[in-house]
Each structure stands twice: as structure tokens, then as C-alpha cells.
Short mmCIF file of C-alpha atoms in Angstrom, two decimals:
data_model
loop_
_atom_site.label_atom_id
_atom_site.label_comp_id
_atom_site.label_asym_id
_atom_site.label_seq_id
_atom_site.Cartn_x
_atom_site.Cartn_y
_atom_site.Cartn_z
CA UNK C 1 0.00 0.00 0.00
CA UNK C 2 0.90 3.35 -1.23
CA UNK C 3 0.41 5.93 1.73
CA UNK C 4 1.14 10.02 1.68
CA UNK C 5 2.44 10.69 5.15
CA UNK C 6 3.04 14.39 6.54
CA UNK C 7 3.57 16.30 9.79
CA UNK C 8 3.64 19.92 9.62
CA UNK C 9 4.62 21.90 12.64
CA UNK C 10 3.09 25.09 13.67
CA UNK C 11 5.12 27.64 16.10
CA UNK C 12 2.93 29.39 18.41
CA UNK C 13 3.10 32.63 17.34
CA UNK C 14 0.29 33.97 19.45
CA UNK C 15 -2.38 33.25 17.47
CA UNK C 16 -5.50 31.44 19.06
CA UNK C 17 -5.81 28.04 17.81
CA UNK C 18 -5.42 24.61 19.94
CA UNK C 19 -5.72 20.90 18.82
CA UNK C 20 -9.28 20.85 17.82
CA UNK C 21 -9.38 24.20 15.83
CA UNK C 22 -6.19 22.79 14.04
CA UNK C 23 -7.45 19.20 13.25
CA UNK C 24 -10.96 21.14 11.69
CA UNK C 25 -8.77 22.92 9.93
CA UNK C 26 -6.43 20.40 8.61
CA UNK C 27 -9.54 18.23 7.29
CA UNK C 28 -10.56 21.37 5.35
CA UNK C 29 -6.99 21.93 3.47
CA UNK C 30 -7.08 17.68 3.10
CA UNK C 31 -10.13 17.83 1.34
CA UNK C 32 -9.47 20.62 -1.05
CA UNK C 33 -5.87 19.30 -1.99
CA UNK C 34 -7.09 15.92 -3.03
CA UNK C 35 -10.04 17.42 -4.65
CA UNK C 36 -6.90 19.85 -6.67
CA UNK C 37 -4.69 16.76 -6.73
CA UNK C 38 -6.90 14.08 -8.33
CA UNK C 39 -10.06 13.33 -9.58
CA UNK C 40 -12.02 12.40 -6.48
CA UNK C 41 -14.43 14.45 -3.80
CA UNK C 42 -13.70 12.85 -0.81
CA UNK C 43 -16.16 13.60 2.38
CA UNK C 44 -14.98 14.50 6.66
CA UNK C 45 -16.72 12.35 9.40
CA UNK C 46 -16.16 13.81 12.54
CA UNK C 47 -13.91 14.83 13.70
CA UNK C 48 -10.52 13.66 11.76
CA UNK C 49 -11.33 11.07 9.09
CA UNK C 50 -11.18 11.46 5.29
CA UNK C 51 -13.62 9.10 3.50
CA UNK C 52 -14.58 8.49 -0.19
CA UNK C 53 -17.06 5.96 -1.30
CA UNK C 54 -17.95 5.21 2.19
CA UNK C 55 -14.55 4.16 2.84
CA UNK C 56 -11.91 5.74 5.40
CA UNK C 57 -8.94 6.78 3.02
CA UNK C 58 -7.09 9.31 5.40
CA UNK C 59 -7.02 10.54 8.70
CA UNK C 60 -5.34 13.65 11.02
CA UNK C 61 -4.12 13.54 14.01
CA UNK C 62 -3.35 17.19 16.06
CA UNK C 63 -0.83 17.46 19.23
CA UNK C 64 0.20 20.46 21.01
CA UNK C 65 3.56 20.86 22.05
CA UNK C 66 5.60 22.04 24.64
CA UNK C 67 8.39 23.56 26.19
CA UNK C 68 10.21 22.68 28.99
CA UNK C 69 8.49 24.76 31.34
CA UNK C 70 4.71 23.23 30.34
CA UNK C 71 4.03 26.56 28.01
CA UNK C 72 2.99 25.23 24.54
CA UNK C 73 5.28 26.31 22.05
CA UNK C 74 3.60 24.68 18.62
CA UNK C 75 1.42 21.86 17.34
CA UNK C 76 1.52 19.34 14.52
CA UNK C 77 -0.96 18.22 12.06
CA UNK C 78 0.12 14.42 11.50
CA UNK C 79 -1.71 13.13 8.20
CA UNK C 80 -1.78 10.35 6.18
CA UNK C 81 -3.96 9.43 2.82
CA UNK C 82 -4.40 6.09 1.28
CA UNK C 83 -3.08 6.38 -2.22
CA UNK C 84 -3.30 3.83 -5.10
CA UNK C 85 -3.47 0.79 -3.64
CA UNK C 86 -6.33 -1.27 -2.04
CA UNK C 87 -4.38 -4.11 -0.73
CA UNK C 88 -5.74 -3.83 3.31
CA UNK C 89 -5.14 -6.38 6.10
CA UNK C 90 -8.05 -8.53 6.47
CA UNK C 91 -9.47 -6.77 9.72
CA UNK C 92 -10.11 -3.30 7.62
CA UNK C 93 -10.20 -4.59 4.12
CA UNK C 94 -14.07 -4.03 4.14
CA UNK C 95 -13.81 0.22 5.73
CA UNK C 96 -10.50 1.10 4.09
CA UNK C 97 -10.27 2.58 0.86
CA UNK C 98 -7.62 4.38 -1.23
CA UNK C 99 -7.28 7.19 -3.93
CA UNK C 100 -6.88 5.14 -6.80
CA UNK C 101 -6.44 8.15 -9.54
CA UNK C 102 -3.51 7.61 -12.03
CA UNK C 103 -3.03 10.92 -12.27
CA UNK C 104 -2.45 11.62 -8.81
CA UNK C 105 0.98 12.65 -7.31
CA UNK C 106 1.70 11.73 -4.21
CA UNK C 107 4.10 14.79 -3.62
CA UNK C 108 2.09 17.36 -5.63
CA UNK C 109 -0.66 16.03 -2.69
CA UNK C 110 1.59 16.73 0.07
CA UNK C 111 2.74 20.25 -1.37
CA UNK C 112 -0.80 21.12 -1.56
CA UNK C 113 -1.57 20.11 1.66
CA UNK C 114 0.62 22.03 3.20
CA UNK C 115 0.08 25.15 1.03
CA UNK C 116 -3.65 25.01 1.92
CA UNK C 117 -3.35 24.82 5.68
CA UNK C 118 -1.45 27.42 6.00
CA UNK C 119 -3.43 29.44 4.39
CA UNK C 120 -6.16 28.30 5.97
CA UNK C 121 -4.72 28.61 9.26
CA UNK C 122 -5.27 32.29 8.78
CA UNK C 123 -8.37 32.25 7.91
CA UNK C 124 -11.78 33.31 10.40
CA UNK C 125 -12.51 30.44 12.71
CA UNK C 126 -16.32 30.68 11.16
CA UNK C 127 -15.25 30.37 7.75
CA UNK C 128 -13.28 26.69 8.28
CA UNK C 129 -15.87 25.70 10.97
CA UNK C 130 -18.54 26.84 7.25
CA UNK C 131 -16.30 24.70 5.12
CA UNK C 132 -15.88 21.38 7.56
CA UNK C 133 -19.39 21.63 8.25
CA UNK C 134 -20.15 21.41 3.96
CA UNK C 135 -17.78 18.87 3.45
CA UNK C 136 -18.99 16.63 6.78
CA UNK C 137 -21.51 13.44 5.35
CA UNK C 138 -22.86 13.09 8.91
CA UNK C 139 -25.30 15.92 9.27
CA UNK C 140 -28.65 14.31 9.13
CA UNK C 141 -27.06 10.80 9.66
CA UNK C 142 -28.11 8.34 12.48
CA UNK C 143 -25.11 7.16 14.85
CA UNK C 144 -23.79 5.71 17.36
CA UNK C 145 -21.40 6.00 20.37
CA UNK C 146 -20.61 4.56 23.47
CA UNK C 147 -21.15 6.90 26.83
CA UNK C 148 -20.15 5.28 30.15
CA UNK C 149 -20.30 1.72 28.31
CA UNK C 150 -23.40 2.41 26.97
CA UNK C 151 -24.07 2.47 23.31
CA UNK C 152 -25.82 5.12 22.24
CA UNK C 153 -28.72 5.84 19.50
CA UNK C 154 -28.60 9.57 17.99
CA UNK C 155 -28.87 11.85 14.72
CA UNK C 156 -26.28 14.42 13.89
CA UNK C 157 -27.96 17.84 13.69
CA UNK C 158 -24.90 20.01 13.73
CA UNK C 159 -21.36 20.72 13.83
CA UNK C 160 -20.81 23.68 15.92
CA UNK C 161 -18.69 26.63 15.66
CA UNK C 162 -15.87 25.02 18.59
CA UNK C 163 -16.45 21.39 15.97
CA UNK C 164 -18.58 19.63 18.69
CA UNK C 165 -21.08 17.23 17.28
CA UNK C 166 -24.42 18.48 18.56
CA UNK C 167 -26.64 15.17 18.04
CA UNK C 168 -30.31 14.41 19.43
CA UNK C 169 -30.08 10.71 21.31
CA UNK C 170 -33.42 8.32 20.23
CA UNK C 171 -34.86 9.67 23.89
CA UNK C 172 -35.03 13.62 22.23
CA UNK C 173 -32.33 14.48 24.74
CA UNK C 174 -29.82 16.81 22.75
CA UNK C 175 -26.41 16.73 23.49
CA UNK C 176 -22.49 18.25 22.01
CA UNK C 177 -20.01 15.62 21.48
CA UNK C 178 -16.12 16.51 22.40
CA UNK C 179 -14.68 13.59 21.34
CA UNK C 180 -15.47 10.02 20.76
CA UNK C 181 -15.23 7.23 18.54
CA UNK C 182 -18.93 7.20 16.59
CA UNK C 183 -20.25 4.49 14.03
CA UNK C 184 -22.60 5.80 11.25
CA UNK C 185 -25.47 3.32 10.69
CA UNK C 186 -25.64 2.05 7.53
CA UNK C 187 -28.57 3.74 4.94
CA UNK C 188 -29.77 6.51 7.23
CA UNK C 189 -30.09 10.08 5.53
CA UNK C 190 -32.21 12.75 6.93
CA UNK C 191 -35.38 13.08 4.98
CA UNK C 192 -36.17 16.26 5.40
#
């Protein structure tokens, strides 16, 4: 398997961003470099996974960084896309999937990666949160997610402006999601 890897590192230069702002962010510039790079739309599911054809091709991971004395000094966007190949180990051969476009260049891909989040680094917090939330296949989707060992039954309403998942459980309690591992259940759209 044929796998674009980057980590960029970001110095904190004062400017108010943390982990979850970044990875939002990152999954913005991923999506419109592939979409430059090659001839395939890929979709986000919440919060840090690429996915075309219903099939997780990429993913980001965001850590801050610090100094000695506890002060973060910088994060890093770690990413990595699926390219070409479709060759999976058993135990994800049926969820992972690949960008298969000839075309594609695996450096041109990172290069525009990069290019685009630092751009959109810069950009208003609104805007990306805007961008994530159009590119995100969950909104209106049925899910589920465990919650003190419980799974849980829920629709995805919204993304909200700080990326938490603000779902409605089966029991019309409404709650924001931080974090979490969630599944998406199989054929449900919103109707409406």
C-alpha cells in the first residue's frame, strides 16, 4: 500500500488556535488538496477522518507541544492518505479505501496540503468551521457511540462553531459531542 504521510509543525506565534481548531482545519486543506490533486471528492466524518465511497482513506491527528516549562510552544498536524493501492489487512479490508487516480501525485498532494493549511490557518474560525461543516456526510445521519459503556442511538444535527457534534439521542435528549469514537449506521439520511 501506497500511503502520503506528513507532519507539519506550527510555532505558536500567538495566534489562538489549539488541537481541535487545528485538526478542523487540517480536514478542510485535506479535502481541497485531493479534490486539486486528483479526480475524487472525498467527504470529513467527525472529527478527523477522510472518507470516499464510504470508505476511510485518510485521517489527522493534532498534538500540542511544549516547552520545557509546560508553556505550549507549537502543534503538529500528522496526516496520512491512502493512495493507489487497495491491498488492506483482512481486519479493515471491508472500511479502508484508497485514492486510486492515475493521475495523482503523491508529492504534488503533500505540497498542496501544506500550502492550503497554512493558508487556511489564517483564515476566520467561522469560515473553516462553514467549510468542515459542507464537506462533513454526517449531518442528518443516524449514529452511534458509546457513553459510560453504553451504546448510544442519535442523529447528527450540527457541527458547531468550537467542531462539537451536537446530536439528538433516540430519547429527544440533545447533546455536544467533544470527542469520541462514533459508528454511522448504515442507509440513514435525513429526509427532510
Amino acid at each position: 500500500m501506497s500511503k502520503t504521510n506528513i507532519s507539519i509543525i506550527l510555532k505558536n506565534s500567538g495566534q489562538s488556535f489549539d488541537s481541535t481548531r487545528l485538526t478542523i482545519t487540517s480536514a478542510v486543506s485535506v479535502i481541497k488538496a485531493i479534490r486539486e490533486a486528483s479526480c475524487v471528492s472525498p467527504d470529513i466524518k467527525w472529527v478527523n477522518d477522510i472518507y470516499l465511497d464510504g470508505r476511510k482513506i485518510g485521517g489527522i491527528l493534532c498534538e500540542a507541544v511544549s516547552d520545557a516549562s509546560g508553556r505550549i510552544s507549537g502543534y503538529i498536524a500528522g496526516i496520512g492518505i491512502n493512495c493507489f493501492d487497495s491491498d488492506f489487512p483482512e481486519d479493515i479490508k471491508a472500511k479502508a479505501g484508497a485514492i486510486n487516480d492515475p493521475l495523482l501525485s503523491r508529492n504534488r498532494l503533500a505540497s498542496l496540503i501544506r500550502s492550503h493549511l497554512l493558508t487556511d490557518i489564517m483564515l476566520p474560525a467561522e469560515e473553516i468551521t462553514e467549510a468542515y461543516r459542507s464537506h462533513s456526510f454526517l449531518i442528518g445521519r443516524d449514529i452511534s457511540y458509546n457513553d459510560n459503556g453504553l451504546t448510544v442511538m442519535a442523529r447528527v444535527l450540527d457541527i458547531g462553531d468550537d467542531g462539537r457534534l451536537h446530536v439528538a439521542r433516540d430519547d429527544g435528549t440533545e447533546e455536544l459531542l467533544d470527542s469520541g469514537e462514533i459508528s454511522v449506521i448504515p442507509n440513514s439520511k435525513d429526509n427532510t
